[in-house]
Amino acid sequence: MSYLGKVLVIDDDQNVLELIKLYGEREGFNVIGIDDGDLALAAYDRENPDVVILDIMLPGIDGLTLCSKLRSIRMVPIIMLTAKGEEADRVLGLEMGADDYVSKPFSPRELVARIKAVQRRTQPLDALTTFNKLKYLGLEIEGDIRRVHVNDSIVDLTPREFDLLYHLAQNPRRVFKREDLLTAVWGYDYFGDQRTVDVHIRRLREKLKNLPYECITTVWGVGYQFTPPSKEE
């Protein structure tokens, strides 16, 4: 079995830690469990994980605060664990920088599928794979190194934010339904609600606010489109 990377799970429920460890290691991940928010930052720095699974309700530092702190260190994919039906927590987790969420109780197979999906999007690109550099007025997107410039300044995006922006910018003026974006960007049959797209669009707009135009527009009743005023050749 090939090694798929390291997953840091931060949850105070030992049953959850053991379940994720069992299924994750069966698939080839190295799973590290931490049961206290106050110990998580040190573990994050020490273990240098490829993916983080983060519960919202934690002793010590709560999961939402911790998500923001982890985001300020490195752009590693974060999947939040939330209580079933707590929509406000899910949305707030996405607002704080999470890439995805899973509601408890969850299917361990689904969680492993989501780990693989977010990891695929942040692994080094194959040397034979090439991406066109996308350039619009005030905006440059370098697909090969996953970097975005706004007015010549680098803008930090989460892995999911980058994927969403790149997908939209590759198809200027094409209108995408939310479900189409979930399938194309999230990379698998998404089990969550479509507000996930809205939250990521809102975060992208905030980070792109220094452009002289709003490049992601809402088509009411349908979805979103990338609408630059002109494309630089």
CSV table of C-alpha atoms in Angstrom, one decimal:
chain,number,residue,atom,x,y,z
A,1,MET,CA,0.0,0.0,0.0
A,2,SER,CA,1.4,3.4,-1.0
A,3,TYR,CA,1.8,6.2,1.6
A,4,LEU,CA,-0.8,8.9,1.0
A,5,GLY,CA,0.4,11.5,3.5
A,6,LYS,CA,-0.1,12.7,7.1
A,7,VAL,CA,-3.4,13.6,8.6
A,8,LEU,CA,-3.7,15.5,11.9
A,9,VAL,CA,-7.0,14.9,13.6
A,10,ILE,CA,-7.9,17.3,16.4
A,11,ASP,CA,-10.9,16.0,18.4
A,12,ASP,CA,-11.5,15.4,22.1
A,13,ASP,CA,-13.6,12.3,21.4
A,14,GLN,CA,-11.4,9.2,21.6
A,15,ASN,CA,-13.8,7.1,19.6
A,16,VAL,CA,-13.7,9.6,16.7
A,17,LEU,CA,-9.9,9.6,16.8
A,18,GLU,CA,-9.7,5.8,16.8
A,19,LEU,CA,-12.3,5.5,14.0
A,20,ILE,CA,-10.5,8.0,11.7
A,21,LYS,CA,-7.1,6.4,12.6
A,22,LEU,CA,-8.5,2.9,11.7
A,23,TYR,CA,-10.0,3.9,8.4
A,24,GLY,CA,-7.3,6.4,7.4
A,25,GLU,CA,-4.4,4.1,8.0
A,26,ARG,CA,-6.2,1.3,6.2
A,27,GLU,CA,-6.1,3.5,3.1
A,28,GLY,CA,-2.4,4.5,3.5
A,29,PHE,CA,-2.5,7.7,5.6
A,30,ASN,CA,-0.4,8.3,8.7
A,31,VAL,CA,-3.0,9.6,11.2
A,32,ILE,CA,-2.0,11.6,14.2
A,33,GLY,CA,-4.6,12.3,16.9
A,34,ILE,CA,-4.7,15.3,19.3
A,35,ASP,CA,-7.5,15.6,21.9
A,36,ASP,CA,-6.9,19.2,23.2
A,37,GLY,CA,-7.0,22.5,21.3
A,38,ASP,CA,-4.2,23.9,23.4
A,39,LEU,CA,-1.9,21.2,22.2
A,40,ALA,CA,-2.9,21.5,18.6
A,41,LEU,CA,-0.7,24.3,17.4
A,42,ALA,CA,2.5,22.6,18.7
A,43,ALA,CA,1.4,19.4,17.0
A,44,TYR,CA,0.6,21.2,13.8
A,45,ASP,CA,4.1,22.7,13.8
A,46,ARG,CA,5.8,19.4,14.8
A,47,GLU,CA,4.0,17.0,12.5
A,48,ASN,CA,3.7,19.2,9.4
A,49,PRO,CA,0.5,17.5,8.2
A,50,ASP,CA,-0.9,17.3,4.7
A,51,VAL,CA,-4.5,17.6,5.8
A,52,VAL,CA,-6.1,18.7,9.1
A,53,ILE,CA,-9.4,17.3,10.5
A,54,LEU,CA,-10.7,19.7,13.1
A,55,ASP,CA,-13.6,19.5,15.5
A,56,ILE,CA,-15.4,22.7,16.4
A,57,MET,CA,-16.1,21.8,20.0
A,58,LEU,CA,-12.7,21.4,21.8
A,59,PRO,CA,-11.3,21.8,25.3
A,60,GLY,CA,-8.9,24.7,25.4
A,61,ILE,CA,-8.8,26.7,22.1
A,62,ASP,CA,-12.1,26.1,20.3
A,63,GLY,CA,-12.0,24.8,16.7
A,64,LEU,CA,-13.1,28.0,15.0
A,65,THR,CA,-10.3,30.0,16.6
A,66,LEU,CA,-7.9,27.2,16.0
A,67,CYS,CA,-8.9,27.1,12.3
A,68,SER,CA,-8.0,30.8,11.9
A,69,LYS,CA,-4.7,30.3,13.7
A,70,LEU,CA,-3.7,27.4,11.6
A,71,ARG,CA,-4.6,29.3,8.4
A,72,SER,CA,-2.3,32.1,9.5
A,73,ILE,CA,0.7,29.6,9.6
A,74,ARG,CA,0.3,27.5,6.4
A,75,MET,CA,-2.4,26.9,3.8
A,76,VAL,CA,-2.9,23.2,4.6
A,77,PRO,CA,-6.4,21.9,3.7
A,78,ILE,CA,-8.8,21.9,6.7
A,79,ILE,CA,-11.9,19.7,7.1
A,80,MET,CA,-14.2,20.8,10.0
A,81,LEU,CA,-16.2,18.3,12.0
A,82,THR,CA,-19.6,19.9,13.0
A,83,ALA,CA,-22.6,18.7,14.9
A,84,LYS,CA,-25.4,17.4,12.6
A,85,GLY,CA,-27.8,20.2,11.8
A,86,GLU,CA,-25.7,23.1,13.1
A,87,GLU,CA,-25.7,25.1,9.9
A,88,ALA,CA,-24.4,28.2,11.6
A,89,ASP,CA,-21.3,26.4,12.8
A,90,ARG,CA,-20.7,25.0,9.3
A,91,VAL,CA,-21.0,28.4,7.6
A,92,LEU,CA,-18.8,30.0,10.3
A,93,GLY,CA,-16.2,27.3,9.9
A,94,LEU,CA,-16.0,28.0,6.2
A,95,GLU,CA,-15.8,31.7,6.8
A,96,MET,CA,-12.8,31.1,9.1
A,97,GLY,CA,-11.0,29.4,6.3
A,98,ALA,CA,-12.0,25.7,6.3
A,99,ASP,CA,-12.0,24.0,2.9
A,100,ASP,CA,-14.7,21.5,3.7
A,101,TYR,CA,-16.9,20.1,6.6
A,102,VAL,CA,-18.4,16.8,7.7
A,103,SER,CA,-21.3,16.6,10.0
A,104,LYS,CA,-21.3,14.1,13.0
A,105,PRO,CA,-22.1,11.3,13.0
A,106,PHE,CA,-20.3,10.7,9.8
A,107,SER,CA,-19.4,7.9,7.5
A,108,PRO,CA,-15.6,7.2,7.9
A,109,ARG,CA,-15.5,6.1,4.2
A,110,GLU,CA,-17.0,9.5,3.2
A,111,LEU,CA,-14.5,11.3,5.4
A,112,VAL,CA,-11.5,9.4,3.8
A,113,ALA,CA,-12.9,10.2,0.4
A,114,ARG,CA,-13.0,13.9,1.3
A,115,ILE,CA,-9.4,13.7,2.7
A,116,LYS,CA,-8.2,12.3,-0.6
A,117,ALA,CA,-10.1,14.9,-2.6
A,118,VAL,CA,-8.7,17.9,-0.8
A,119,GLN,CA,-5.2,16.3,-0.8
A,120,ARG,CA,-5.2,15.7,-4.6
A,121,ARG,CA,-5.7,19.4,-5.2
A,122,THR,CA,-2.7,20.4,-3.2
A,123,GLN,CA,-0.2,17.8,-4.2
A,124,PRO,CA,2.8,18.9,-6.4
A,125,LEU,CA,1.8,18.9,-10.0
A,126,ASP,CA,3.2,16.2,-12.4
A,127,ALA,CA,6.1,17.6,-14.3
A,128,LEU,CA,4.3,16.8,-17.6
A,129,THR,CA,1.2,18.7,-16.5
A,130,THR,CA,1.0,22.3,-17.7
A,131,PHE,CA,-1.4,25.1,-16.9
A,132,ASN,CA,-2.0,28.3,-18.8
A,133,LYS,CA,-1.3,31.4,-16.9
A,134,LEU,CA,-4.5,33.4,-16.8
A,135,LYS,CA,-4.2,37.2,-17.0
A,136,TYR,CA,-7.0,39.7,-16.7
A,137,LEU,CA,-7.0,43.4,-15.9
A,138,GLY,CA,-5.2,43.7,-12.5
A,139,LEU,CA,-5.4,39.9,-12.0
A,140,GLU,CA,-2.9,37.2,-12.7
A,141,ILE,CA,-3.5,33.5,-11.8
A,142,GLU,CA,-0.5,31.1,-12.1
A,143,GLY,CA,-2.0,27.7,-12.2
A,144,ASP,CA,1.3,25.7,-12.1
A,145,ILE,CA,2.4,27.2,-8.8
A,146,ARG,CA,-1.0,28.1,-7.5
A,147,ARG,CA,-0.3,31.8,-7.0
A,148,VAL,CA,-2.6,34.8,-7.5
A,149,HIS,CA,-1.6,38.4,-8.0
A,150,VAL,CA,-3.9,41.3,-7.6
A,151,ASN,CA,-2.4,44.6,-8.9
A,152,ASP,CA,1.0,42.9,-8.7
A,153,SER,CA,0.6,41.9,-5.0
A,154,ILE,CA,0.3,38.3,-4.0
A,155,VAL,CA,-3.0,37.3,-2.5
A,156,ASP,CA,-3.1,34.3,-0.1
A,157,LEU,CA,-6.0,31.9,-1.0
A,158,THR,CA,-6.9,28.6,0.6
A,159,PRO,CA,-6.6,25.6,-1.7
A,160,ARG,CA,-10.3,25.5,-2.3
A,161,GLU,CA,-10.5,29.2,-2.9
A,162,PHE,CA,-7.8,28.9,-5.5
A,163,ASP,CA,-9.5,26.0,-7.2
A,164,LEU,CA,-12.8,27.8,-7.4
A,165,LEU,CA,-11.2,31.0,-8.8
A,166,TYR,CA,-9.2,29.1,-11.3
A,167,HIS,CA,-12.1,27.1,-12.5
A,168,LEU,CA,-14.3,30.3,-12.9
A,169,ALA,CA,-11.5,32.3,-14.6
A,170,GLN,CA,-10.9,29.5,-17.1
A,171,ASN,CA,-14.4,29.9,-18.3
A,172,PRO,CA,-15.1,33.7,-18.4
A,173,ARG,CA,-18.7,34.8,-18.7
A,174,ARG,CA,-20.0,31.2,-18.4
A,175,VAL,CA,-22.7,30.9,-15.8
A,176,PHE,CA,-22.2,28.0,-13.3
A,177,LYS,CA,-24.9,26.5,-11.1
A,178,ARG,CA,-23.8,25.9,-7.5
A,179,GLU,CA,-24.1,22.1,-8.0
A,180,ASP,CA,-21.9,22.3,-11.0
A,181,LEU,CA,-19.2,24.2,-9.1
A,182,LEU,CA,-19.4,21.6,-6.2
A,183,THR,CA,-18.9,18.8,-8.7
A,184,ALA,CA,-16.1,20.5,-10.6
A,185,VAL,CA,-14.2,22.1,-7.8
A,186,TRP,CA,-14.8,19.9,-4.8
A,187,GLY,CA,-13.9,16.9,-7.0
A,188,TYR,CA,-16.4,14.3,-5.9
A,189,ASP,CA,-20.1,13.9,-5.3
A,190,TYR,CA,-20.6,16.5,-2.6
A,191,PHE,CA,-22.8,15.5,0.3
A,192,GLY,CA,-23.2,19.0,1.9
A,193,ASP,CA,-25.4,22.0,1.1
A,194,GLN,CA,-24.8,24.5,-1.6
A,195,ARG,CA,-24.2,27.4,0.8
A,196,THR,CA,-20.6,26.1,0.8
A,197,VAL,CA,-20.2,27.7,-2.6
A,198,ASP,CA,-21.7,31.0,-1.4
A,199,VAL,CA,-19.3,31.2,1.5
A,200,HIS,CA,-16.2,30.6,-0.7
A,201,ILE,CA,-17.4,33.1,-3.2
A,202,ARG,CA,-17.9,35.7,-0.4
A,203,ARG,CA,-14.3,35.0,0.8
A,204,LEU,CA,-12.9,35.3,-2.7
A,205,ARG,CA,-14.7,38.6,-3.3
A,206,GLU,CA,-13.2,40.0,-0.1
A,207,LYS,CA,-9.7,38.9,-1.1
A,208,LEU,CA,-10.1,40.3,-4.6
A,209,LYS,CA,-11.7,43.6,-3.5
A,210,ASN,CA,-8.7,45.7,-4.6
A,211,LEU,CA,-9.4,44.9,-8.3
A,212,PRO,CA,-11.0,47.9,-10.1
A,213,TYR,CA,-14.1,45.7,-10.9
A,214,GLU,CA,-16.0,42.8,-9.3
A,215,CYS,CA,-14.8,39.8,-11.3
A,216,ILE,CA,-17.2,37.3,-9.8
A,217,THR,CA,-20.8,38.2,-10.3
A,218,THR,CA,-24.1,36.6,-9.2
A,219,VAL,CA,-26.6,35.5,-11.8
A,220,TRP,CA,-29.8,35.5,-9.6
A,221,GLY,CA,-31.6,32.2,-9.6
A,222,VAL,CA,-28.8,30.4,-11.4
A,223,GLY,CA,-25.3,30.8,-9.9
A,224,TYR,CA,-22.1,32.6,-10.6
A,225,GLN,CA,-19.9,33.7,-13.4
A,226,PHE,CA,-16.4,35.3,-13.9
A,227,THR,CA,-16.9,38.6,-15.7
A,228,PRO,CA,-13.7,40.6,-16.3
A,229,PRO,CA,-13.9,43.8,-18.3
A,230,SER,CA,-11.1,42.7,-20.7
A,231,LYS,CA,-8.5,40.0,-21.0
A,232,GLU,CA,-4.9,40.9,-21.5
A,233,GLU,CA,-3.2,38.8,-24.2
